[in-house]
Short mmCIF file of N, CA and C in Angstrom, two decimals:
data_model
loop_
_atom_site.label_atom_id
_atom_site.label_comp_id
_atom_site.label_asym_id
_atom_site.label_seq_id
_atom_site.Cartn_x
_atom_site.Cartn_y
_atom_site.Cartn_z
N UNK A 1 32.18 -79.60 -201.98
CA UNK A 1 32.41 -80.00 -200.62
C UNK A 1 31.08 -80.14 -199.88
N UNK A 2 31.05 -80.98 -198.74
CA UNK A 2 29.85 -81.18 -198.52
C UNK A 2 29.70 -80.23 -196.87
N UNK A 3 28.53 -79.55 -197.04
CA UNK A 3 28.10 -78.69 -195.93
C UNK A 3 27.44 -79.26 -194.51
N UNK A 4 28.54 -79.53 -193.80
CA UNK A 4 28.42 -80.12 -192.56
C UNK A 4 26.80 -79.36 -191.48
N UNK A 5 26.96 -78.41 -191.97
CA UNK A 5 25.86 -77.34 -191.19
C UNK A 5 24.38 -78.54 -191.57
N UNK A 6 24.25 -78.73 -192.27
CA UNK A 6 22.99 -79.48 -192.78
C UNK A 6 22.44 -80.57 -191.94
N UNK A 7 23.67 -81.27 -191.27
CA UNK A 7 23.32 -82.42 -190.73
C UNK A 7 23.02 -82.23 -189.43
N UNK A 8 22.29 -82.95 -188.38
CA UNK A 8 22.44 -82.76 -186.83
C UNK A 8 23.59 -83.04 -186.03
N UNK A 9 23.59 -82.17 -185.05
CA UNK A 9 24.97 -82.32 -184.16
C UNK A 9 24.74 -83.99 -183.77
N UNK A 10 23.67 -84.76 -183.59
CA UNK A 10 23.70 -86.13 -183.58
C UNK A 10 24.33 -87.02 -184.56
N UNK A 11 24.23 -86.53 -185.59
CA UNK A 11 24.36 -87.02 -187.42
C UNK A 11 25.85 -86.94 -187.50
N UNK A 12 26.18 -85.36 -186.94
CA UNK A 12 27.77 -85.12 -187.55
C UNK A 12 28.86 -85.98 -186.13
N UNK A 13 28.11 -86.36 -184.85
CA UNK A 13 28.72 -86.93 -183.59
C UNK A 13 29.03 -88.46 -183.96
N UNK A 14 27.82 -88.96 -184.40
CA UNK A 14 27.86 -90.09 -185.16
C UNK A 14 28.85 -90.52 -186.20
N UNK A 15 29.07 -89.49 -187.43
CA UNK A 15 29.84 -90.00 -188.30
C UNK A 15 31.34 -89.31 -187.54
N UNK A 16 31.86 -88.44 -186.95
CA UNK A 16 32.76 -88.50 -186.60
C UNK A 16 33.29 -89.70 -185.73
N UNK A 17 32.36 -90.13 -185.20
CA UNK A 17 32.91 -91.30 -183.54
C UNK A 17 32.76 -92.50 -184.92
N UNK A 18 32.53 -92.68 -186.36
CA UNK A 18 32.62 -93.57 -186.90
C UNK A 18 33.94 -93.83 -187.82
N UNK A 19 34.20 -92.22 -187.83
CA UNK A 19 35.91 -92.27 -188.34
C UNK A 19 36.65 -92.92 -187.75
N UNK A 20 36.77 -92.29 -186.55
CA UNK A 20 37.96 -92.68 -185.08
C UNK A 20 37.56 -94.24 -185.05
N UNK A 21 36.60 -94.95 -185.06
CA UNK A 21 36.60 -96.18 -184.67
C UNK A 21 37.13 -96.79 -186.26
N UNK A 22 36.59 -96.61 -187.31
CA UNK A 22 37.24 -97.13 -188.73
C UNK A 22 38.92 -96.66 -188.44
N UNK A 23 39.47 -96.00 -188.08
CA UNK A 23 40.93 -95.57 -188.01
C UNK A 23 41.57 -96.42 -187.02
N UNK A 24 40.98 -96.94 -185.48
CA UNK A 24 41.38 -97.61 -184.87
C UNK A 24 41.22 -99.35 -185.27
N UNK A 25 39.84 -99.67 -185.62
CA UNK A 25 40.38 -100.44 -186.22
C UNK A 25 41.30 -101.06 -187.49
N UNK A 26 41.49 -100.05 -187.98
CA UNK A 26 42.63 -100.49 -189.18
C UNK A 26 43.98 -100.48 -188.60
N UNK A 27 44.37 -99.42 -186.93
CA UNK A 27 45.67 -99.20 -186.63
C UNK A 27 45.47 -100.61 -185.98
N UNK A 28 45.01 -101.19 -185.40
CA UNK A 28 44.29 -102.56 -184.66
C UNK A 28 45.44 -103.84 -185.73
N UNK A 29 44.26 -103.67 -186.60
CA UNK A 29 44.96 -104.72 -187.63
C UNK A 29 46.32 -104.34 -187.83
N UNK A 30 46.61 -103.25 -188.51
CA UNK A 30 48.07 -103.24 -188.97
C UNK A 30 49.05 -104.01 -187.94
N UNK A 31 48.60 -103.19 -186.70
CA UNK A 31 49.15 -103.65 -185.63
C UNK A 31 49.45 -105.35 -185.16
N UNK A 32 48.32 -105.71 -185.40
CA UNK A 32 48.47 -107.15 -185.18
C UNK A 32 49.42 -107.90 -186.35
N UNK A 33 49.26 -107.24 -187.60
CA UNK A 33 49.79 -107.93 -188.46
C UNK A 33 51.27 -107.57 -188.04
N UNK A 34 51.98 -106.61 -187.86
CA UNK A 34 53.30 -106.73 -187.50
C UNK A 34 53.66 -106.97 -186.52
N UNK A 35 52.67 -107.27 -185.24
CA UNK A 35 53.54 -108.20 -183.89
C UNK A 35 53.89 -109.42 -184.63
N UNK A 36 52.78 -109.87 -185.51
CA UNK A 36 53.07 -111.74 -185.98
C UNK A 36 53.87 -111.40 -187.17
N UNK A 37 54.19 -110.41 -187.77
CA UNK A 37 55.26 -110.41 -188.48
C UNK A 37 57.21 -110.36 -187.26
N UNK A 38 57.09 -109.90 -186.60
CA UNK A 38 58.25 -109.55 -185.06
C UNK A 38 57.83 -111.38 -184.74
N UNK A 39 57.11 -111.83 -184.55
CA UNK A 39 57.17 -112.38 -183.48
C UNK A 39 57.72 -113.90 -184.61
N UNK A 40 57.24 -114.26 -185.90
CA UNK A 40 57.67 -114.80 -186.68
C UNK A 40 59.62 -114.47 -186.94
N UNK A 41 59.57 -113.84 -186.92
CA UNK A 41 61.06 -113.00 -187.32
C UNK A 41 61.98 -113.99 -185.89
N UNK A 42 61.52 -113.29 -184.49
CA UNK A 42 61.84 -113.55 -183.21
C UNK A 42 62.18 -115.62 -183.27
N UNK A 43 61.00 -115.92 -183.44
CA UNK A 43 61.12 -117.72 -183.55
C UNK A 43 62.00 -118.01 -184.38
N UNK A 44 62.22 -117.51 -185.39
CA UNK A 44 63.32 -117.68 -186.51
C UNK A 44 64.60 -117.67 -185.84
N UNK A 45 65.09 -116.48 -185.52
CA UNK A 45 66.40 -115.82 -184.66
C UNK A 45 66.26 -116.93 -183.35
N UNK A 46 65.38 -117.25 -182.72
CA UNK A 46 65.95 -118.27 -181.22
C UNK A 46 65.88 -120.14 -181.90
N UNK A 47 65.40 -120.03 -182.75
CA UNK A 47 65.29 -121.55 -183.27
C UNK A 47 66.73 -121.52 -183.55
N UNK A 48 67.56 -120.85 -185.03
CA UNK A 48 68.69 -120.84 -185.41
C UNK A 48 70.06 -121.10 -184.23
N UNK A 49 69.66 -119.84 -183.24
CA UNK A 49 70.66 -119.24 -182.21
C UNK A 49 70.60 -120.66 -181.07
N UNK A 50 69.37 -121.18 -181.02
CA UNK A 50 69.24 -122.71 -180.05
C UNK A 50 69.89 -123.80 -180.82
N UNK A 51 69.86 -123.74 -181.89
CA UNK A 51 70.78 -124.81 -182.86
C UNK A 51 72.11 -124.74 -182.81
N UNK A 52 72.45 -122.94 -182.77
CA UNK A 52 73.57 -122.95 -182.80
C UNK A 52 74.53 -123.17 -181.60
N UNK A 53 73.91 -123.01 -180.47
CA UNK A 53 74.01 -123.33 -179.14
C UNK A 53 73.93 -125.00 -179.03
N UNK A 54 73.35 -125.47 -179.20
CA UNK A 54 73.65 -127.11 -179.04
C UNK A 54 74.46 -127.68 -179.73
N UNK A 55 74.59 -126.94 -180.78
CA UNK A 55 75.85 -127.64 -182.05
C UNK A 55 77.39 -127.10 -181.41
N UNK A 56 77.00 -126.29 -180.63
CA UNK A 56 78.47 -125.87 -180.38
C UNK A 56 78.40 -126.62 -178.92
N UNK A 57 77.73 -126.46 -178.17
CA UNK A 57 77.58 -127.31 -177.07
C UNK A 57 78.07 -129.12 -177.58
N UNK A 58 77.67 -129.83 -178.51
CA UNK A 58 78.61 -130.57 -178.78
C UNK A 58 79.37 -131.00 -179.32
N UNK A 59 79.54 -129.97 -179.86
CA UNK A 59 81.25 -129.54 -180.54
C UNK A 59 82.17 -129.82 -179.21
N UNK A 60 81.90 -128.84 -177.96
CA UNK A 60 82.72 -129.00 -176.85
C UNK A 60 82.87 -130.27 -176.28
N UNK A 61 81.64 -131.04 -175.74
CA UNK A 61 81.69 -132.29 -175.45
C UNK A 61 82.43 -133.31 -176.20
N UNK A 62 82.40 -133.07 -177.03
CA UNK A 62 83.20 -134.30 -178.08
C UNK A 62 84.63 -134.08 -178.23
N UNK A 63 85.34 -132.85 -178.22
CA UNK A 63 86.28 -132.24 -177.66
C UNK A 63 86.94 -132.39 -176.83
N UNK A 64 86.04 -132.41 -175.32
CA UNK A 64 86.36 -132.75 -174.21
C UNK A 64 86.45 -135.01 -173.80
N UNK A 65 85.66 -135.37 -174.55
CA UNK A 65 85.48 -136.76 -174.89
C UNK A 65 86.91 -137.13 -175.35
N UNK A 66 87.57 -136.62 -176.84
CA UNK A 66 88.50 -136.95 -177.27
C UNK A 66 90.07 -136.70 -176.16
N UNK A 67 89.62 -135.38 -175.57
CA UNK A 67 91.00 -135.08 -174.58
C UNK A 67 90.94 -136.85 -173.37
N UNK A 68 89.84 -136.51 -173.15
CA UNK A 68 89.31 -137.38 -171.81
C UNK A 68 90.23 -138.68 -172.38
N UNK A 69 89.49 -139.89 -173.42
CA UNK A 69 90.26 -140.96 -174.10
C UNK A 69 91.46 -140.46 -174.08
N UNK A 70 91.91 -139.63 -174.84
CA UNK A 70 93.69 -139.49 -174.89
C UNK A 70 94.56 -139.47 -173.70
N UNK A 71 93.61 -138.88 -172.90
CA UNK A 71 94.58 -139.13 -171.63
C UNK A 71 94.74 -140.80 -170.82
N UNK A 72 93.26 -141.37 -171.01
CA UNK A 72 93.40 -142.61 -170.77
C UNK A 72 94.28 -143.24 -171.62
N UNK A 73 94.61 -143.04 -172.63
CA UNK A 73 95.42 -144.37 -173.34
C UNK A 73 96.97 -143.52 -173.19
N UNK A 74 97.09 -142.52 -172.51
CA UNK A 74 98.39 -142.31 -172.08
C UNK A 74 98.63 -142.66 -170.92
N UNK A 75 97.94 -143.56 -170.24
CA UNK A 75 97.93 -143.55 -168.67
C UNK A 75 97.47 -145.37 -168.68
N UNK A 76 97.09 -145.83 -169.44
CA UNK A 76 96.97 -147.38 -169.70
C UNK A 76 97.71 -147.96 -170.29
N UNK A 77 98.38 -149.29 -170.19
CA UNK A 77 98.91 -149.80 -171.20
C UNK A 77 98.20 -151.44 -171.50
N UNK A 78 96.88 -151.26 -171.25
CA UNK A 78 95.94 -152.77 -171.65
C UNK A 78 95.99 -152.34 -172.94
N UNK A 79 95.85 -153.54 -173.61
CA UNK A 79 95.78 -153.61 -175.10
C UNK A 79 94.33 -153.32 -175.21
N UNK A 80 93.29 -154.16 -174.55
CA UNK A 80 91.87 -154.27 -174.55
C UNK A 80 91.36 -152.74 -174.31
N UNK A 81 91.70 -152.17 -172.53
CA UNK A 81 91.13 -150.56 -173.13
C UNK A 81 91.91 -149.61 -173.56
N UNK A 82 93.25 -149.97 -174.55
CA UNK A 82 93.48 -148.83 -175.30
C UNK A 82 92.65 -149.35 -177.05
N UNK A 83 92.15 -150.34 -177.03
CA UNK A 83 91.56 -150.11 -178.47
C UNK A 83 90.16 -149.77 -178.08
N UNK A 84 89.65 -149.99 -176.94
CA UNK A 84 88.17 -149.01 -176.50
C UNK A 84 88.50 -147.81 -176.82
N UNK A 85 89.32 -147.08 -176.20
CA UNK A 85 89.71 -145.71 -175.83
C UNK A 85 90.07 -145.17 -177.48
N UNK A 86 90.86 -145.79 -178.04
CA UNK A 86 90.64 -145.33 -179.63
C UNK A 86 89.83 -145.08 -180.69
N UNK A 87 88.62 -146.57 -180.27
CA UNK A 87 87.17 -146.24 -180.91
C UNK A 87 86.43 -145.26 -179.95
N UNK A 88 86.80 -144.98 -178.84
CA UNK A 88 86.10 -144.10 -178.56
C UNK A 88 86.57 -142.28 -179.10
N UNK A 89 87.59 -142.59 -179.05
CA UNK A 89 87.96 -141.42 -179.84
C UNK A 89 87.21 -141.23 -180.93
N UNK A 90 87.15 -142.17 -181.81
CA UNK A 90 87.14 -142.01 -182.86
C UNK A 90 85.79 -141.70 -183.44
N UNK A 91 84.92 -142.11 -182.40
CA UNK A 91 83.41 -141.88 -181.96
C UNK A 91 83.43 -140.41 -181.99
N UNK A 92 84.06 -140.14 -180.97
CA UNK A 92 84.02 -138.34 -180.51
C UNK A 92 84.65 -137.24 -182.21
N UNK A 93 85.60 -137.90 -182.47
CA UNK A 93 85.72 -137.22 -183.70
C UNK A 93 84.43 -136.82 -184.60
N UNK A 94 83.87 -138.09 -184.87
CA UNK A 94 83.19 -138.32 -185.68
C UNK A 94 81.94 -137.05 -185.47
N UNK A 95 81.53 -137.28 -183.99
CA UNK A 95 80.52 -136.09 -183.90
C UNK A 95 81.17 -134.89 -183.71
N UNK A 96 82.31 -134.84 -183.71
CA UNK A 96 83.09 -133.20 -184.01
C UNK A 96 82.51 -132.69 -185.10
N UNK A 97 83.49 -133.54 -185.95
CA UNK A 97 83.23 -133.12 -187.76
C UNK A 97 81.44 -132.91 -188.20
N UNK A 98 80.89 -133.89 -187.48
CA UNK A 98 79.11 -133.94 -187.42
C UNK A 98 79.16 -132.58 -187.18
N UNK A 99 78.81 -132.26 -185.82
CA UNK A 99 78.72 -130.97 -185.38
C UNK A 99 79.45 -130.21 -185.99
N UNK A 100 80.48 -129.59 -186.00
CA UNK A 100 81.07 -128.45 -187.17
C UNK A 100 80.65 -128.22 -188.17
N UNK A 101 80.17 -129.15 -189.42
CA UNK A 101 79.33 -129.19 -190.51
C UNK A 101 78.13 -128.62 -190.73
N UNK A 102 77.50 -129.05 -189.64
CA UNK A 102 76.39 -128.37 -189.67
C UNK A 102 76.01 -127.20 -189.09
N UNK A 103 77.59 -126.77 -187.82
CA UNK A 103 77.59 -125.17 -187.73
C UNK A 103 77.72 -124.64 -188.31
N UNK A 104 78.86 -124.92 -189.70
CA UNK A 104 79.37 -124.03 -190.47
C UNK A 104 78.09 -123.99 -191.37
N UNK A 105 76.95 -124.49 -191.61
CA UNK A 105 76.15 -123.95 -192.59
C UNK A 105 75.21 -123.70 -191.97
N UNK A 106 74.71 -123.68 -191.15
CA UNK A 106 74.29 -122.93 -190.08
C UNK A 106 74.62 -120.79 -189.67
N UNK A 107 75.77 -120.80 -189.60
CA UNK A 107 76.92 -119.81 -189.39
C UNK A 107 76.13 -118.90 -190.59
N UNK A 108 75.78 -117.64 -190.48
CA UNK A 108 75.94 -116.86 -191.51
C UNK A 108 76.83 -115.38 -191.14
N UNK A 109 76.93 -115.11 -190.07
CA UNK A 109 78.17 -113.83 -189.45
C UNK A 109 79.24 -113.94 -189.90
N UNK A 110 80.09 -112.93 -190.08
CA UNK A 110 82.05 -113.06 -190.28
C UNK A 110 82.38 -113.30 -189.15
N UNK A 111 81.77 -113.06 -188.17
CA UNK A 111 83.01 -112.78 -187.07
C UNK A 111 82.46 -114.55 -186.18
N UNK A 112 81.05 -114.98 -186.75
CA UNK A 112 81.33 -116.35 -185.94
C UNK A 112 81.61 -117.69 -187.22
N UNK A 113 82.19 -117.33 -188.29
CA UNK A 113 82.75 -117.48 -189.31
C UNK A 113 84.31 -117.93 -189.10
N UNK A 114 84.70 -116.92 -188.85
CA UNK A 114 85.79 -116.30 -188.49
C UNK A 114 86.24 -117.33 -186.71
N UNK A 115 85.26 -117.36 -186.06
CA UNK A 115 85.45 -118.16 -184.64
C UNK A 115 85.54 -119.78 -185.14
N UNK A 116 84.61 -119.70 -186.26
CA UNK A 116 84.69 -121.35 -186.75
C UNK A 116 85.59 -121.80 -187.47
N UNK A 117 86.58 -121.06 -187.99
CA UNK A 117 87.84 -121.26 -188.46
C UNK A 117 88.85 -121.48 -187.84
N UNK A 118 89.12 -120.63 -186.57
CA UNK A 118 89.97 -120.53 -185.32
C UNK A 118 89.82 -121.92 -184.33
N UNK A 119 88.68 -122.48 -184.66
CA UNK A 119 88.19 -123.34 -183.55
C UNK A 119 88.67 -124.88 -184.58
N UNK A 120 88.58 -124.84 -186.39
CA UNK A 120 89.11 -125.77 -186.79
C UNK A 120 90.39 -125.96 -186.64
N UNK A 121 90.93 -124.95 -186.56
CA UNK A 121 92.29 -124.65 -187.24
C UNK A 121 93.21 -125.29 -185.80
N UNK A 122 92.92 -125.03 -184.87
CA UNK A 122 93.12 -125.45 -183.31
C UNK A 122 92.88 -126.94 -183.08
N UNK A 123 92.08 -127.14 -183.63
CA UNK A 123 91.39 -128.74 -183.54
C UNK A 123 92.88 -129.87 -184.70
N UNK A 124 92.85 -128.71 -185.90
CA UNK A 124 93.82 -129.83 -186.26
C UNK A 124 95.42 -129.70 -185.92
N UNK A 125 95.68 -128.80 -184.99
CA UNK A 125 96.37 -128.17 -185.06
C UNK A 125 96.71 -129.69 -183.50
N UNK A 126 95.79 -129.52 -182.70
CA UNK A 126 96.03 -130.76 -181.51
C UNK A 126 95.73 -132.53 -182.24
N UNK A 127 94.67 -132.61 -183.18
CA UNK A 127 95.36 -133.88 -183.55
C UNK A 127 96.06 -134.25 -184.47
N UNK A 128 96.81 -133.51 -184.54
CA UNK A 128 98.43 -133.61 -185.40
C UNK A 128 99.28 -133.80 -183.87
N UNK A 129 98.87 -133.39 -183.20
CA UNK A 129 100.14 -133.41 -181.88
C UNK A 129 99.64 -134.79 -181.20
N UNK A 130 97.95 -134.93 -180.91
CA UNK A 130 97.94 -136.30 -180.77
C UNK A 130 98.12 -137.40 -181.44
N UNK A 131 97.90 -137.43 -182.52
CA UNK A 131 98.55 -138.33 -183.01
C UNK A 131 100.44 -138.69 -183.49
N UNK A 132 100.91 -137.75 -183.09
CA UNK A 132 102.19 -137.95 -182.83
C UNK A 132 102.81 -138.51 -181.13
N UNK A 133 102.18 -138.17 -180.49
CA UNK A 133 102.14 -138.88 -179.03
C UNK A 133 101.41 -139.81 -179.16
N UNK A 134 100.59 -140.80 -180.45
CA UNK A 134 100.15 -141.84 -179.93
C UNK A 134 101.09 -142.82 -180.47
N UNK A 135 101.70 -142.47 -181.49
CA UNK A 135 102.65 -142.62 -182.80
C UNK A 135 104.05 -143.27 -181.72
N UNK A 136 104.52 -142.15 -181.31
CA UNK A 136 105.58 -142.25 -179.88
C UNK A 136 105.00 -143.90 -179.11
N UNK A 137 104.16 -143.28 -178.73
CA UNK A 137 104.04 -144.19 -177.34
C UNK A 137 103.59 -145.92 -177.82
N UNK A 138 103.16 -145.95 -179.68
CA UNK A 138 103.10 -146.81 -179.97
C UNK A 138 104.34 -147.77 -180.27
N UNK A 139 105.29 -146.84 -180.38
CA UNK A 139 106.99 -147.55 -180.65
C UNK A 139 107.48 -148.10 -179.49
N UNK A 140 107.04 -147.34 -177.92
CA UNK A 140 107.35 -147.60 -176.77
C UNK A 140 108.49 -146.61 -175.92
N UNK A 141 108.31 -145.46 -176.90
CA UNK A 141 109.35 -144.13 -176.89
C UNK A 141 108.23 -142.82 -176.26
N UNK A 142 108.06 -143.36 -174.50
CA UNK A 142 107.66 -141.95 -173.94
C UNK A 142 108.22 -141.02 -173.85
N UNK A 143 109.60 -140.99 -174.09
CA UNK A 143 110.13 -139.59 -174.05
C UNK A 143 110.26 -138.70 -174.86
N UNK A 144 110.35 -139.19 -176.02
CA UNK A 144 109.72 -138.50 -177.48
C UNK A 144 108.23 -137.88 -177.02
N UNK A 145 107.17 -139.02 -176.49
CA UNK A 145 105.64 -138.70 -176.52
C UNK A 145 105.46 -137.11 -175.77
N UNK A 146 106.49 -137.61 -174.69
CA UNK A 146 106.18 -136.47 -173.24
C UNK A 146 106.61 -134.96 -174.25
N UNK A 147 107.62 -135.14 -174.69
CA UNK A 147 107.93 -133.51 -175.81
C UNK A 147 107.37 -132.93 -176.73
N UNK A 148 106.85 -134.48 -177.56
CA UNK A 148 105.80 -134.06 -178.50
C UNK A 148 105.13 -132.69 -178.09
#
């Protein structure tokens, strides 16, 4: 072991204040290395969670698009804007299924798994009913449509 007595209280002030600074800078680094490890992690989690937020954001819109048309071509009887109003539907579908697709692989939770199932299952669950009220109202039988 080495006999501290030997050296000067300058010598032994010195190499001690050279520990503490070798120790701080290594807690320094570590340190830095795991904010940018958190903060990498963090961009990951709001990039995904912002995707998943706009994909569901127009999931709704297109949703709300398809109700919107359906009600117009229950409330029109032009030939001209009920075949707008159908391609426009059919528009809005289209970025449904878009959007859902790429939530569902997106999606890695059960329980928003589980919400994306509830939210298909609902979806076909209304155009099975719309398309039986368009079905109706295409024969010229609103009173069938209105019960549908």
């Amino acid at each position: 072991m080495i006999d501290m007595k030997q050296y000067s209280i300058k010598t032994r002030l010195q190499g001690g204040l050279g520990i503490i600074i070798a120790f701080m800078v290594i807690l320094i680094i570590i340190g830095t290395l795991s904010l940018q490890n958190i903060n990498s992690k963090l961009e990951s989690i709001i990039s995904i969670n912002n995707a998943k937020i706009l994909l569901a954001q127009a999931v709704q819109t297109s949703v709300s698009e398809i109700d919107k048309h359906f009600l117009t071509l229950n409330l029109v009887a032009d030939e001209t804007t009920t075949a707008e109003r159908k391609q426009a539907m059919e528009s809005a579908a289209a970025a449904y299924l878009s959007s859902m697709e790429k939530l569902k692989k997106l999606e890695t939770s059960t329980q928003g798994k589980g919400l994306i199932a509830d939210i298909e299952s609902n979806y076909t669950i209304a155009q099975t009913n719309r398309e039986k009220v368009l079905e109706f109202f295409g024969k010229g039988d609103e009173s069938q449509a209105k019960n549908a």
